Amino acid sequence: MAAIAGRPAGKASWQRGLRDARLWLLLITAVLMLVDGYLIFMVAPTDAVLGHVQRIFYVHVPISILSFLGFLICAVAGIGYLIRRTERWDRVAHASAEVGVVFVTLALVTGIIWARPVWNAWWQWEPRLTTTLILWFIYVAYLMIRQYAPTPQQGRTWSAVVGIIGFVDVPIVYYSVQWWQSIHPKQVIGPEAAEGALEPIMAQILVFSLVATLALFTYLLLERVALRGIEDRLSQLRREGNTD
Amino acid sequence: MQSENYTNPPAEVSAYLESEATEERSGWRSHRMRLIILVGVIALAVAYMVYAAFPGNTQYFVSVSEFLDDPRLHDGQTLRVAGALDPESFRREDGSASSRFALGDKEPDVPGLIPGTRVMEASYVGVLPDLFFNPHSEIILEGSYDAQSGVFATDNILVKCPSKYQSLQAENPDAVPGAAGATQGGY
Amino acid sequence: MTELPPTNLPYLFAAFAVVWVVFFIYAAYMSWRRQSAQRELDEMRESNGQESGSGGNDGGG
């Protein structure tokens, strides 16, 4: 109670400011996504070998990269939580794990849809796909541990540990295509990409897609953190109501 | 051993159980049980996946020449052989889904088979993948070799594409303009 | 000989449809949950308003 009464006066306006920022971000995201759709379908050239289906690339790759970012934030915030033991760190870790799971799920689904017409199979038990599926399992486990832990306190601690250790799989996923010969293509952009792996216009549209998807990712993450904040305050009030 | 804790709980356990009640969570044993089952299922699933994805750390597939070095070694065994289609070799009986073709070694990122390379005879019954005839494709045959007939009986065909994307125009500037659609972009 | 690329449009549209439907549902679900939690929070603060006077101020909306 004392904590609520003693809140600084600026808190309410700060929260309102954050809400406005989320609305603006949503607007910017929507505009970026519309432009991105135009670029992907109207400007990007059709791939000489794969045909139109190669346009999945412009969502599949940014979504995969941002799932990595989600799990990176989760691991860092998990370390922060284990050191500081404050709700704020846990909120960020929890939110980024959930958004990361949404992204890695979509990375898997778009990959499966892309694989069917190209590889002639929906799924292959090969290193890139398998390590990505393991990544999915790790962070789904992260979310479930929070649900099933004996106390919320333990849930926060155990899930932080899983989030930190689980991040080890991210570089394995990234380098799997370099380490093991397989059916999945290697990187076509970034430090590991071969020279000329991507036509310049395709690379430019991919970067634009990455920026647009980053805006969406940030919006979803902020929205999730805000939701956790309100739900936390609600359950705190409920507990105080019960003890009175 | 756990039941003793219940009859005579140490101070920290009872404090823990009290904190439990205020957290509005009951039946912590079932929670713990579910957690153990969850962790067990995930561990088993991950172990199986790693086993499936990295079979004895062997290669995902063998090349045609690796296979031809000793085909008898692979007699009757299911395996994957990768290479490029010899386009001249493709034969299909009219009105049937069965086809015969030959596969040779392929250099990565170079279309077609390596000139003068040895080829392996293969048979397949079924619909061919979209990219089967594309010279950029690396064809992976799943199946088994029959030493008697000297033909690789294919159960399944996979197609691996180069880690490279480019438009038809960039690949072949002499190609008929507009053949791949009007969305080539004006850049 | 130039091999023309295949069309495969259904797969392309399926992938984009899945991505957009999932993102939209996720965002809408969070927004719906946040609004209903906010409403409940405001109601609780209103009923508790008398005892913890200043607490009702930061509800905002």
Tab-separated table of C-alpha atoms in Angstrom:
chain	number	residue	atom	x	y	z
A	1	MET	CA	0.000	0.000	0.000
A	2	ALA	CA	2.769	2.342	0.983
A	3	ALA	CA	4.393	1.671	-2.374
A	4	ILE	CA	1.279	2.744	-4.258
A	5	ALA	CA	0.688	5.849	-2.161
A	6	GLY	CA	4.328	6.826	-2.407
A	7	ARG	CA	4.519	6.692	-6.187
A	8	PRO	CA	6.107	9.706	-7.805
A	9	ALA	CA	3.587	12.107	-9.286
A	10	GLY	CA	5.156	11.788	-12.734
A	11	LYS	CA	4.322	8.096	-13.001
A	12	ALA	CA	0.848	8.538	-14.501
A	13	SER	CA	1.967	10.887	-17.233
A	14	TRP	CA	4.953	8.649	-17.931
A	15	GLN	CA	2.626	5.688	-18.452
A	16	ARG	CA	0.367	7.754	-20.665
A	17	GLY	CA	3.415	8.761	-22.668
A	18	LEU	CA	4.390	5.116	-23.112
A	19	ARG	CA	0.866	4.297	-24.272
A	20	ASP	CA	1.022	7.077	-26.860
A	21	ALA	CA	4.416	5.823	-27.971
A	22	ARG	CA	2.920	2.362	-28.517
A	23	LEU	CA	0.110	3.840	-30.615
A	24	TRP	CA	2.576	5.773	-32.757
A	25	LEU	CA	4.729	2.671	-33.142
A	26	LEU	CA	1.663	0.704	-34.258
A	27	LEU	CA	0.915	3.349	-36.857
A	28	ILE	CA	4.512	3.390	-38.126
A	29	THR	CA	4.543	-0.422	-38.203
A	30	ALA	CA	1.356	-0.492	-40.279
A	31	VAL	CA	2.784	1.967	-42.820
A	32	LEU	CA	6.112	0.083	-43.010
A	33	MET	CA	4.281	-3.201	-43.504
A	34	LEU	CA	2.154	-1.809	-46.341
A	35	VAL	CA	5.249	-0.490	-48.105
A	36	ASP	CA	6.994	-3.814	-47.427
A	37	GLY	CA	4.100	-5.714	-49.006
A	38	TYR	CA	4.329	-3.488	-52.066
A	39	LEU	CA	8.086	-4.058	-52.322
A	40	ILE	CA	7.791	-7.829	-51.879
A	41	PHE	CA	5.005	-8.375	-54.392
A	42	MET	CA	5.484	-5.566	-56.905
A	43	VAL	CA	9.145	-4.558	-56.887
A	44	ALA	CA	11.159	-7.648	-55.916
A	45	PRO	CA	12.196	-9.633	-58.997
A	46	THR	CA	10.978	-13.189	-59.436
A	47	ASP	CA	13.664	-15.714	-58.592
A	48	ALA	CA	15.044	-17.459	-61.657
A	49	VAL	CA	15.039	-20.941	-60.105
A	50	LEU	CA	12.312	-20.979	-57.450
A	51	GLY	CA	9.781	-18.598	-59.005
A	52	HIS	CA	7.293	-16.537	-57.026
A	53	VAL	CA	7.415	-18.780	-53.959
A	54	GLN	CA	10.891	-17.379	-53.208
A	55	ARG	CA	9.131	-14.187	-51.989
A	56	ILE	CA	8.451	-16.086	-48.735
A	57	PHE	CA	12.143	-15.372	-48.122
A	58	TYR	CA	11.300	-11.729	-47.267
A	59	VAL	CA	9.221	-12.772	-44.266
A	60	HIS	CA	10.907	-16.056	-43.350
A	61	VAL	CA	14.386	-14.566	-42.827
A	62	PRO	CA	13.444	-11.399	-40.833
A	63	ILE	CA	11.056	-13.384	-38.638
A	64	SER	CA	13.795	-15.937	-37.893
A	65	ILE	CA	16.360	-13.235	-37.070
A	66	LEU	CA	13.926	-11.437	-34.757
A	67	SER	CA	13.101	-14.649	-32.919
A	68	PHE	CA	16.824	-14.768	-32.096
A	69	LEU	CA	16.606	-11.179	-30.843
A	70	GLY	CA	13.629	-12.117	-28.656
A	71	PHE	CA	15.569	-14.955	-27.038
A	72	LEU	CA	18.635	-12.734	-26.628
A	73	ILE	CA	16.533	-10.169	-24.736
A	74	CYS	CA	15.029	-13.016	-22.708
A	75	ALA	CA	18.469	-14.322	-21.713
A	76	VAL	CA	19.851	-10.868	-20.849
A	77	ALA	CA	16.737	-9.913	-18.867
A	78	GLY	CA	16.915	-13.325	-17.164
A	79	ILE	CA	20.448	-12.536	-16.004
A	80	GLY	CA	19.195	-9.142	-14.856
A	81	TYR	CA	16.410	-10.812	-12.899
A	82	LEU	CA	18.715	-13.319	-11.221
A	83	ILE	CA	20.991	-10.484	-10.088
A	84	ARG	CA	18.452	-7.800	-9.175
A	85	ARG	CA	15.410	-9.966	-8.368
A	86	THR	CA	13.009	-7.235	-9.472
A	87	GLU	CA	9.696	-7.684	-11.274
A	88	ARG	CA	10.736	-5.339	-14.051
A	89	TRP	CA	13.482	-7.660	-15.350
A	90	ASP	CA	11.174	-10.651	-15.168
A	91	ARG	CA	8.463	-8.802	-17.060
A	92	VAL	CA	10.819	-8.061	-19.955
A	93	ALA	CA	12.202	-11.618	-19.961
A	94	HIS	CA	8.725	-13.155	-19.942
A	95	ALA	CA	7.405	-10.837	-22.665
A	96	SER	CA	10.385	-11.351	-24.969
A	97	ALA	CA	10.213	-15.137	-24.561
A	98	GLU	CA	6.544	-15.146	-25.549
A	99	VAL	CA	7.060	-12.844	-28.542
A	100	GLY	CA	10.124	-14.928	-29.473
A	101	VAL	CA	8.019	-18.101	-29.429
A	102	VAL	CA	5.441	-16.479	-31.723
A	103	PHE	CA	8.236	-15.506	-34.121
A	104	VAL	CA	10.042	-18.844	-34.097
A	105	THR	CA	6.697	-20.612	-34.636
A	106	LEU	CA	6.109	-18.473	-37.716
A	107	ALA	CA	9.673	-19.077	-38.888
A	108	LEU	CA	9.000	-22.833	-38.714
A	109	VAL	CA	5.577	-22.561	-40.388
A	110	THR	CA	6.753	-20.339	-43.250
A	111	GLY	CA	9.734	-22.656	-43.708
A	112	ILE	CA	7.473	-25.696	-43.879
A	113	ILE	CA	5.241	-24.013	-46.470
A	114	TRP	CA	8.262	-22.935	-48.499
A	115	ALA	CA	9.906	-26.363	-48.329
A	116	ARG	CA	7.020	-28.275	-49.898
A	117	PRO	CA	7.234	-26.830	-53.440
A	118	VAL	CA	11.040	-26.493	-53.376
A	119	TRP	CA	12.439	-29.502	-51.519
A	120	ASN	CA	9.449	-31.688	-52.381
A	121	ALA	CA	8.958	-32.367	-48.644
A	122	TRP	CA	7.287	-30.425	-45.825
A	123	TRP	CA	9.886	-31.344	-43.246
A	124	GLN	CA	13.362	-32.866	-43.033
A	125	TRP	CA	15.098	-34.077	-39.892
A	126	GLU	CA	18.209	-32.129	-40.691
A	127	PRO	CA	20.345	-29.849	-38.475
A	128	ARG	CA	18.863	-26.404	-39.209
A	129	LEU	CA	15.248	-27.485	-38.867
A	130	THR	CA	15.869	-29.763	-35.915
A	131	THR	CA	17.847	-27.230	-33.896
A	132	THR	CA	15.154	-24.627	-34.614
A	133	LEU	CA	12.471	-27.020	-33.398
A	134	ILE	CA	14.563	-27.609	-30.262
A	135	LEU	CA	14.702	-23.818	-29.816
A	136	TRP	CA	10.912	-23.783	-30.008
A	137	PHE	CA	10.695	-26.513	-27.373
A	138	ILE	CA	13.124	-24.709	-25.046
A	139	TYR	CA	11.168	-21.468	-24.973
A	140	VAL	CA	7.767	-23.167	-24.873
A	141	ALA	CA	9.182	-24.967	-21.818
A	142	TYR	CA	10.215	-21.542	-20.486
A	143	LEU	CA	6.596	-20.395	-20.691
A	144	MET	CA	5.209	-23.629	-19.231
A	145	ILE	CA	7.620	-23.630	-16.292
A	146	ARG	CA	6.116	-20.304	-15.268
A	147	GLN	CA	2.686	-21.939	-15.283
A	148	TYR	CA	3.562	-25.162	-13.511
A	149	ALA	CA	6.208	-24.133	-10.982
A	150	PRO	CA	5.112	-24.695	-7.359
A	151	THR	CA	5.271	-20.942	-6.632
A	152	PRO	CA	5.421	-17.948	-9.006
A	153	GLN	CA	8.709	-17.043	-7.319
A	154	GLN	CA	10.252	-20.383	-8.308
A	155	GLY	CA	8.688	-20.099	-11.750
A	156	ARG	CA	10.490	-16.817	-12.316
A	157	THR	CA	13.837	-18.167	-11.149
A	158	TRP	CA	13.678	-21.504	-12.967
A	159	SER	CA	12.442	-19.977	-16.189
A	160	ALA	CA	15.235	-17.375	-16.052
A	161	VAL	CA	17.745	-20.229	-15.839
A	162	VAL	CA	16.089	-22.014	-18.784
A	163	GLY	CA	16.014	-18.768	-20.780
A	164	ILE	CA	19.734	-18.190	-20.217
A	165	ILE	CA	20.919	-21.752	-20.858
A	166	GLY	CA	18.464	-22.173	-23.740
A	167	PHE	CA	20.056	-19.284	-25.577
A	168	VAL	CA	23.044	-21.558	-26.289
A	169	ASP	CA	20.883	-23.108	-29.024
A	170	VAL	CA	20.603	-19.814	-30.944
A	171	PRO	CA	24.195	-19.741	-32.293
A	172	ILE	CA	23.892	-23.476	-32.986
A	173	VAL	CA	20.830	-22.779	-35.149
A	174	TYR	CA	22.636	-19.929	-36.880
A	175	TYR	CA	25.817	-21.869	-37.682
A	176	SER	CA	24.147	-25.239	-38.319
A	177	VAL	CA	24.081	-24.585	-42.064
A	178	GLN	CA	27.832	-23.937	-42.002
A	179	TRP	CA	28.764	-26.849	-39.762
A	180	TRP	CA	26.704	-29.591	-41.382
A	181	GLN	CA	26.056	-30.193	-45.043
A	182	SER	CA	22.349	-30.252	-45.563
A	183	ILE	CA	19.337	-29.358	-47.698
A	184	HIS	CA	18.666	-25.979	-46.067
A	185	PRO	CA	20.355	-23.062	-47.862
A	186	LYS	CA	23.252	-21.283	-46.181
A	187	GLN	CA	23.112	-17.608	-45.150
A	188	VAL	CA	22.660	-15.243	-48.094
A	189	ILE	CA	23.102	-12.075	-46.040
A	190	GLY	CA	25.342	-11.124	-43.116
A	191	PRO	CA	28.939	-12.036	-42.265
A	192	GLU	CA	28.610	-15.719	-43.243
A	193	ALA	CA	27.039	-15.099	-46.652
A	194	ALA	CA	28.912	-15.939	-49.828
A	195	GLU	CA	29.801	-13.161	-52.233
A	196	GLY	CA	26.942	-12.427	-54.628
A	197	ALA	CA	24.526	-14.788	-52.901
A	198	LEU	CA	21.774	-12.199	-53.183
A	199	GLU	CA	20.995	-9.774	-55.957
A	200	PRO	CA	21.390	-6.161	-54.673
A	201	ILE	CA	17.693	-5.257	-55.084
A	202	MET	CA	16.720	-8.419	-53.179
A	203	ALA	CA	19.165	-7.550	-50.394
A	204	GLN	CA	17.741	-4.019	-50.156
A	205	ILE	CA	14.166	-5.282	-49.905
A	206	LEU	CA	15.240	-7.844	-47.320
A	207	VAL	CA	16.788	-5.084	-45.188
A	208	PHE	CA	13.606	-3.027	-45.501
A	209	SER	CA	11.582	-6.086	-44.444
A	210	LEU	CA	13.878	-6.547	-41.491
A	211	VAL	CA	13.288	-2.935	-40.370
A	212	ALA	CA	9.505	-3.272	-40.777
A	213	THR	CA	9.477	-6.575	-38.886
A	214	LEU	CA	11.663	-5.046	-36.169
A	215	ALA	CA	9.050	-2.297	-35.726
A	216	LEU	CA	6.342	-4.941	-35.389
A	217	PHE	CA	8.492	-6.952	-32.976
A	218	THR	CA	9.102	-3.874	-30.811
A	219	TYR	CA	5.401	-3.021	-30.795
A	220	LEU	CA	4.412	-6.549	-29.750
A	221	LEU	CA	7.105	-6.625	-27.068
A	222	LEU	CA	6.041	-3.269	-25.545
A	223	GLU	CA	2.400	-4.317	-25.679
A	224	ARG	CA	3.234	-7.600	-23.903
A	225	VAL	CA	5.277	-5.829	-21.212
A	226	ALA	CA	2.408	-3.368	-20.626
A	227	LEU	CA	-0.083	-6.233	-20.353
A	228	ARG	CA	2.111	-8.004	-17.782
A	229	GLY	CA	2.408	-4.738	-15.842
A	230	ILE	CA	-1.346	-4.243	-15.596
A	231	GLU	CA	-1.975	-7.896	-14.745
A	232	ASP	CA	0.678	-7.733	-12.024
A	233	ARG	CA	-0.911	-4.672	-10.450
A	234	LEU	CA	-4.312	-6.358	-10.675
A	235	SER	CA	-3.183	-9.515	-8.902
A	236	GLN	CA	-1.352	-7.414	-6.317
A	237	LEU	CA	-4.576	-5.529	-5.565
A	238	ARG	CA	-6.490	-8.817	-5.386
A	239	ARG	CA	-4.002	-10.205	-2.868
A	240	GLU	CA	-4.213	-7.069	-0.767
A	241	GLY	CA	-8.009	-7.264	-0.961
A	242	ASN	CA	-7.909	-10.839	0.337
A	243	THR	CA	-5.630	-10.129	3.264
A	244	ASP	CA	-7.667	-7.101	4.467
B	1	MET	CA	10.953	-40.112	2.189
B	2	GLN	CA	8.673	-37.284	1.248
B	3	SER	CA	5.881	-38.435	3.553
B	4	GLU	CA	8.139	-37.788	6.535
B	5	ASN	CA	8.249	-34.167	5.539
B	6	TYR	CA	4.520	-34.011	5.789
B	7	THR	CA	4.212	-35.460	9.278
B	8	ASN	CA	7.019	-33.355	10.629
B	9	PRO	CA	7.770	-30.444	8.325
B	10	PRO	CA	10.914	-28.425	9.031
B	11	ALA	CA	10.445	-24.715	9.563
B	12	GLU	CA	11.391	-23.716	6.052
B	13	VAL	CA	8.963	-26.180	4.510
B	14	SER	CA	6.021	-24.917	6.511
B	15	ALA	CA	6.973	-21.329	5.753
B	16	TYR	CA	7.101	-22.355	2.127
B	17	LEU	CA	3.671	-23.972	2.343
B	18	GLU	CA	2.264	-20.826	3.902
B	19	SER	CA	3.687	-18.614	1.203
B	20	GLU	CA	2.027	-21.112	-1.115
B	21	ALA	CA	-1.423	-20.350	0.279
B	22	THR	CA	-1.043	-16.619	-0.186
B	23	GLU	CA	0.040	-17.137	-3.787
B	24	GLU	CA	-3.369	-18.741	-4.510
B	25	ARG	CA	-1.788	-21.946	-5.744
B	26	SER	CA	-2.968	-25.227	-4.351
B	27	GLY	CA	-1.908	-28.802	-5.044
B	28	TRP	CA	1.749	-28.093	-5.470
B	29	ARG	CA	2.465	-31.785	-5.744
B	30	SER	CA	0.436	-31.982	-8.945
B	31	HIS	CA	2.224	-28.877	-10.194
B	32	ARG	CA	5.563	-30.483	-9.488
B	33	MET	CA	4.396	-33.728	-11.110
B	34	ARG	CA	3.318	-31.885	-14.223
B	35	LEU	CA	6.624	-30.069	-14.319
B	36	ILE	CA	8.571	-33.311	-14.067
B	37	ILE	CA	6.478	-34.901	-16.818
B	38	LEU	CA	6.922	-31.798	-18.947
B	39	VAL	CA	10.681	-31.759	-18.553
B	40	GLY	CA	10.830	-35.518	-19.196
B	41	VAL	CA	8.764	-35.306	-22.379
B	42	ILE	CA	10.817	-32.407	-23.708
B	43	ALA	CA	14.114	-34.135	-22.878
B	44	LEU	CA	12.985	-37.295	-24.678
B	45	ALA	CA	11.723	-35.316	-27.676
B	46	VAL	CA	14.976	-33.381	-27.943
B	47	ALA	CA	17.048	-36.551	-27.581
B	48	TYR	CA	15.039	-38.216	-30.332
B	49	MET	CA	15.355	-35.199	-32.620
B	50	VAL	CA	19.107	-34.996	-32.166
B	51	TYR	CA	19.317	-38.719	-32.854
B	52	ALA	CA	17.212	-38.317	-35.993
B	53	ALA	CA	19.043	-35.267	-37.284
B	54	PHE	CA	22.600	-36.391	-36.697
B	55	PRO	CA	22.689	-40.142	-37.323
B	56	GLY	CA	26.048	-41.144	-35.947
B	57	ASN	CA	27.470	-37.845	-37.232
B	58	THR	CA	27.596	-39.363	-40.696
B	59	GLN	CA	26.900	-37.211	-43.685
B	60	TYR	CA	23.373	-36.322	-44.607
B	61	PHE	CA	23.870	-37.911	-47.998
B	62	VAL	CA	26.617	-39.408	-50.175
B	63	SER	CA	27.609	-38.124	-53.578
B	64	VAL	CA	27.133	-40.247	-56.702
B	65	SER	CA	30.857	-41.003	-57.012
B	66	GLU	CA	31.111	-41.911	-53.330
B	67	PHE	CA	28.249	-44.283	-53.926
B	68	LEU	CA	29.690	-45.703	-57.157
B	69	ASP	CA	33.053	-46.381	-55.492
B	70	ASP	CA	31.397	-49.362	-53.890
B	71	PRO	CA	27.694	-49.747	-54.696
B	72	ARG	CA	27.624	-53.332	-53.437
B	73	LEU	CA	28.397	-52.033	-49.973
B	74	HIS	CA	25.027	-50.343	-50.025
B	75	ASP	CA	23.074	-53.274	-51.481
B	76	GLY	CA	19.541	-53.297	-50.124
B	77	GLN	CA	20.287	-50.565	-47.600
B	78	THR	CA	18.199	-47.373	-47.566
B	79	LEU	CA	20.331	-44.328	-48.241
B	80	ARG	CA	20.458	-40.892	-49.833
B	81	VAL	CA	22.492	-40.133	-52.919
B	82	ALA	CA	22.933	-36.566	-54.149
B	83	GLY	CA	23.906	-35.318	-57.579
B	84	ALA	CA	22.658	-33.662	-60.738
B	85	LEU	CA	20.296	-35.049	-63.343
B	86	ASP	CA	21.762	-36.043	-66.676
B	87	PRO	CA	19.044	-34.431	-68.823
B	88	GLU	CA	19.803	-36.675	-71.837
B	89	SER	CA	19.140	-39.808	-69.809
B	90	PHE	CA	15.558	-39.111	-68.793
B	91	ARG	CA	13.051	-41.660	-70.150
B	92	ARG	CA	9.392	-42.125	-69.313
B	93	GLU	CA	7.024	-44.782	-70.576
B	94	ASP	CA	4.030	-43.163	-72.248
B	95	GLY	CA	1.005	-42.883	-69.997
B	96	SER	CA	2.844	-44.187	-66.963
B	97	ALA	CA	4.289	-42.561	-63.877
B	98	SER	CA	7.453	-44.621	-63.933
B	99	SER	CA	10.625	-42.968	-65.112
B	100	ARG	CA	14.296	-43.848	-65.599
B	101	PHE	CA	17.168	-41.421	-65.416
B	102	ALA	CA	20.830	-41.104	-64.521
B	103	LEU	CA	22.413	-39.013	-61.799
B	104	GLY	CA	26.004	-37.704	-61.826
B	105	ASP	CA	28.169	-35.618	-59.518
B	106	LYS	CA	27.401	-31.920	-59.213
B	107	GLU	CA	29.666	-29.099	-58.221
B	108	PRO	CA	27.982	-26.709	-55.740
B	109	ASP	CA	26.647	-23.525	-57.373
B	110	VAL	CA	27.504	-24.772	-60.871
B	111	PRO	CA	24.471	-25.822	-62.899
B	112	GLY	CA	24.337	-29.273	-64.447
B	113	LEU	CA	26.575	-32.244	-63.825
B	114	ILE	CA	30.353	-32.199	-63.871
B	115	PRO	CA	31.406	-32.960	-67.475
B	116	GLY	CA	32.607	-36.520	-67.915
B	117	THR	CA	31.548	-37.651	-64.464
B	118	ARG	CA	30.329	-41.206	-63.845
B	119	VAL	CA	26.552	-41.621	-63.590
B	120	MET	CA	24.242	-43.861	-61.590
B	121	GLU	CA	21.112	-45.406	-63.102
B	122	ALA	CA	17.942	-44.775	-61.124
B	123	SER	CA	14.236	-45.502	-61.380
B	124	TYR	CA	11.272	-43.728	-59.852
B	125	VAL	CA	7.503	-44.146	-59.881
B	126	GLY	CA	5.479	-41.041	-59.104
B	127	VAL	CA	5.077	-37.339	-59.706
B	128	LEU	CA	8.394	-35.559	-60.148
B	129	PRO	CA	9.191	-32.442	-58.066
B	130	ASP	CA	8.700	-29.026	-59.698
B	131	LEU	CA	12.405	-28.292	-59.819
B	132	PHE	CA	13.519	-31.760	-60.926
B	133	PHE	CA	14.638	-30.657	-64.395
B	134	ASN	CA	16.192	-27.376	-63.329
B	135	PRO	CA	19.957	-27.545	-63.935
B	136	HIS	CA	20.566	-25.566	-60.712
B	137	SER	CA	18.902	-28.241	-58.614
B	138	GLU	CA	20.842	-30.790	-56.647
B	139	ILE	CA	18.751	-33.948	-56.730
B	140	ILE	CA	18.726	-36.124	-53.612
B	141	LEU	CA	17.386	-39.645	-54.123
B	142	GLU	CA	16.133	-41.624	-51.141
B	143	GLY	CA	15.947	-45.292	-51.809
B	144	SER	CA	17.972	-48.472	-52.121
B	145	TYR	CA	20.350	-49.989	-54.614
B	146	ASP	CA	19.612	-53.329	-56.162
B	147	ALA	CA	22.941	-54.918	-57.050
B	148	GLN	CA	21.276	-57.465	-59.348
B	149	SER	CA	19.723	-54.941	-61.738
B	150	GLY	CA	22.326	-52.245	-61.068
B	151	VAL	CA	19.553	-49.658	-60.678
B	152	PHE	CA	18.887	-47.406	-57.709
B	153	ALA	CA	15.200	-47.798	-56.813
B	154	THR	CA	14.071	-44.350	-55.652
B	155	ASP	CA	11.353	-44.062	-53.016
B	156	ASN	CA	11.516	-40.327	-52.617
B	157	ILE	CA	13.074	-37.394	-54.414
B	158	LEU	CA	14.272	-34.238	-52.665
B	159	VAL	CA	15.555	-31.091	-54.335
B	160	LYS	CA	18.261	-28.899	-52.873
B	161	CYS	CA	18.661	-25.433	-54.326
B	162	PRO	CA	21.780	-23.265	-54.304
B	163	SER	CA	22.148	-20.715	-51.452
B	164	LYS	CA	21.770	-17.976	-53.997
B	165	TYR	CA	18.842	-15.958	-55.226
B	166	GLN	CA	18.727	-13.918	-58.382
B	167	SER	CA	16.253	-12.830	-60.990
B	168	LEU	CA	15.951	-14.383	-64.394
B	169	GLN	CA	17.338	-11.205	-65.932
B	170	ALA	CA	20.417	-11.185	-63.733
B	171	GLU	CA	21.010	-14.877	-64.332
B	172	ASN	CA	20.618	-14.678	-68.079
B	173	PRO	CA	20.473	-11.191	-69.592
B	174	ASP	CA	19.754	-12.690	-73.017
B	175	ALA	CA	16.535	-14.325	-71.807
B	176	VAL	CA	13.312	-13.198	-73.462
B	177	PRO	CA	12.290	-10.047	-71.579
B	178	GLY	CA	9.042	-10.323	-69.694
B	179	ALA	CA	9.042	-14.116	-69.866
B	180	ALA	CA	9.064	-14.429	-66.083
B	181	GLY	CA	6.264	-11.928	-65.585
B	182	ALA	CA	5.917	-8.173	-65.565
B	183	THR	CA	7.028	-7.754	-61.952
B	184	GLN	CA	10.708	-7.643	-62.761
B	185	GLY	CA	11.007	-4.166	-61.343
B	186	GLY	CA	12.400	-1.146	-63.076
B	187	TYR	CA	15.695	-1.076	-61.225
C	1	MET	CA	17.896	-23.561	-72.724
C	2	THR	CA	16.367	-21.417	-70.004
C	3	GLU	CA	14.226	-23.218	-67.489
C	4	LEU	CA	11.312	-20.984	-66.532
C	5	PRO	CA	10.505	-20.859	-62.822
C	6	PRO	CA	7.354	-22.613	-61.590
C	7	THR	CA	4.433	-20.555	-60.328
C	8	ASN	CA	3.491	-22.057	-56.901
C	9	LEU	CA	1.320	-19.102	-55.932
C	10	PRO	CA	-0.859	-21.019	-53.419
C	11	TYR	CA	2.185	-21.695	-51.218
C	12	LEU	CA	3.229	-18.051	-51.389
C	13	PHE	CA	-0.200	-16.812	-50.365
C	14	ALA	CA	-0.556	-19.488	-47.674
C	15	ALA	CA	2.696	-18.386	-46.047
C	16	PHE	CA	1.773	-14.693	-46.023
C	17	ALA	CA	-1.767	-15.439	-44.837
C	18	VAL	CA	-0.499	-17.499	-41.890
C	19	VAL	CA	1.990	-14.802	-40.888
C	20	TRP	CA	-0.571	-12.006	-40.994
C	21	VAL	CA	-3.364	-13.922	-39.313
C	22	VAL	CA	-1.074	-15.004	-36.446
C	23	PHE	CA	0.348	-11.499	-35.908
C	24	PHE	CA	-3.103	-9.943	-36.033
C	25	ILE	CA	-4.659	-12.440	-33.623
C	26	TYR	CA	-1.729	-12.131	-31.203
C	27	ALA	CA	-1.863	-8.321	-31.172
C	28	ALA	CA	-5.661	-8.247	-30.895
C	29	TYR	CA	-5.646	-10.815	-28.084
C	30	MET	CA	-3.080	-8.830	-26.084
C	31	SER	CA	-4.970	-5.592	-26.606
C	32	TRP	CA	-8.248	-7.252	-25.547
C	33	ARG	CA	-6.655	-8.751	-22.428
C	34	ARG	CA	-5.002	-5.468	-21.515
C	35	GLN	CA	-8.260	-3.543	-21.842
C	36	SER	CA	-10.263	-5.983	-19.742
C	37	ALA	CA	-7.517	-6.076	-17.075
C	38	GLN	CA	-7.382	-2.275	-17.081
C	39	ARG	CA	-11.171	-2.113	-16.650
C	40	GLU	CA	-11.053	-4.514	-13.735
C	41	LEU	CA	-8.188	-2.568	-12.205
C	42	ASP	CA	-10.114	0.683	-12.454
C	43	GLU	CA	-13.215	-0.871	-10.891
C	44	MET	CA	-11.171	-2.265	-8.016
C	45	ARG	CA	-9.516	1.057	-7.382
C	46	GLU	CA	-12.864	2.808	-7.453
C	47	SER	CA	-14.281	0.476	-4.818
C	48	ASN	CA	-11.073	0.794	-2.758
C	49	GLY	CA	-10.945	4.513	-3.522
C	50	GLN	CA	-12.116	5.703	-0.103
C	51	GLU	CA	-9.358	3.981	1.856
C	52	SER	CA	-6.371	4.572	-0.427
C	53	GLY	CA	-7.240	8.010	-1.812
C	54	SER	CA	-4.184	8.735	-3.937
C	55	GLY	CA	-4.191	5.239	-5.400
C	56	GLY	CA	-7.106	6.070	-7.677
C	57	ASN	CA	-5.226	8.848	-9.395
C	58	ASP	CA	-2.788	6.861	-11.466
C	59	GLY	CA	-5.469	4.727	-13.124
C	60	GLY	CA	-5.437	7.054	-16.085
C	61	GLY	CA	-7.699	5.173	-18.447
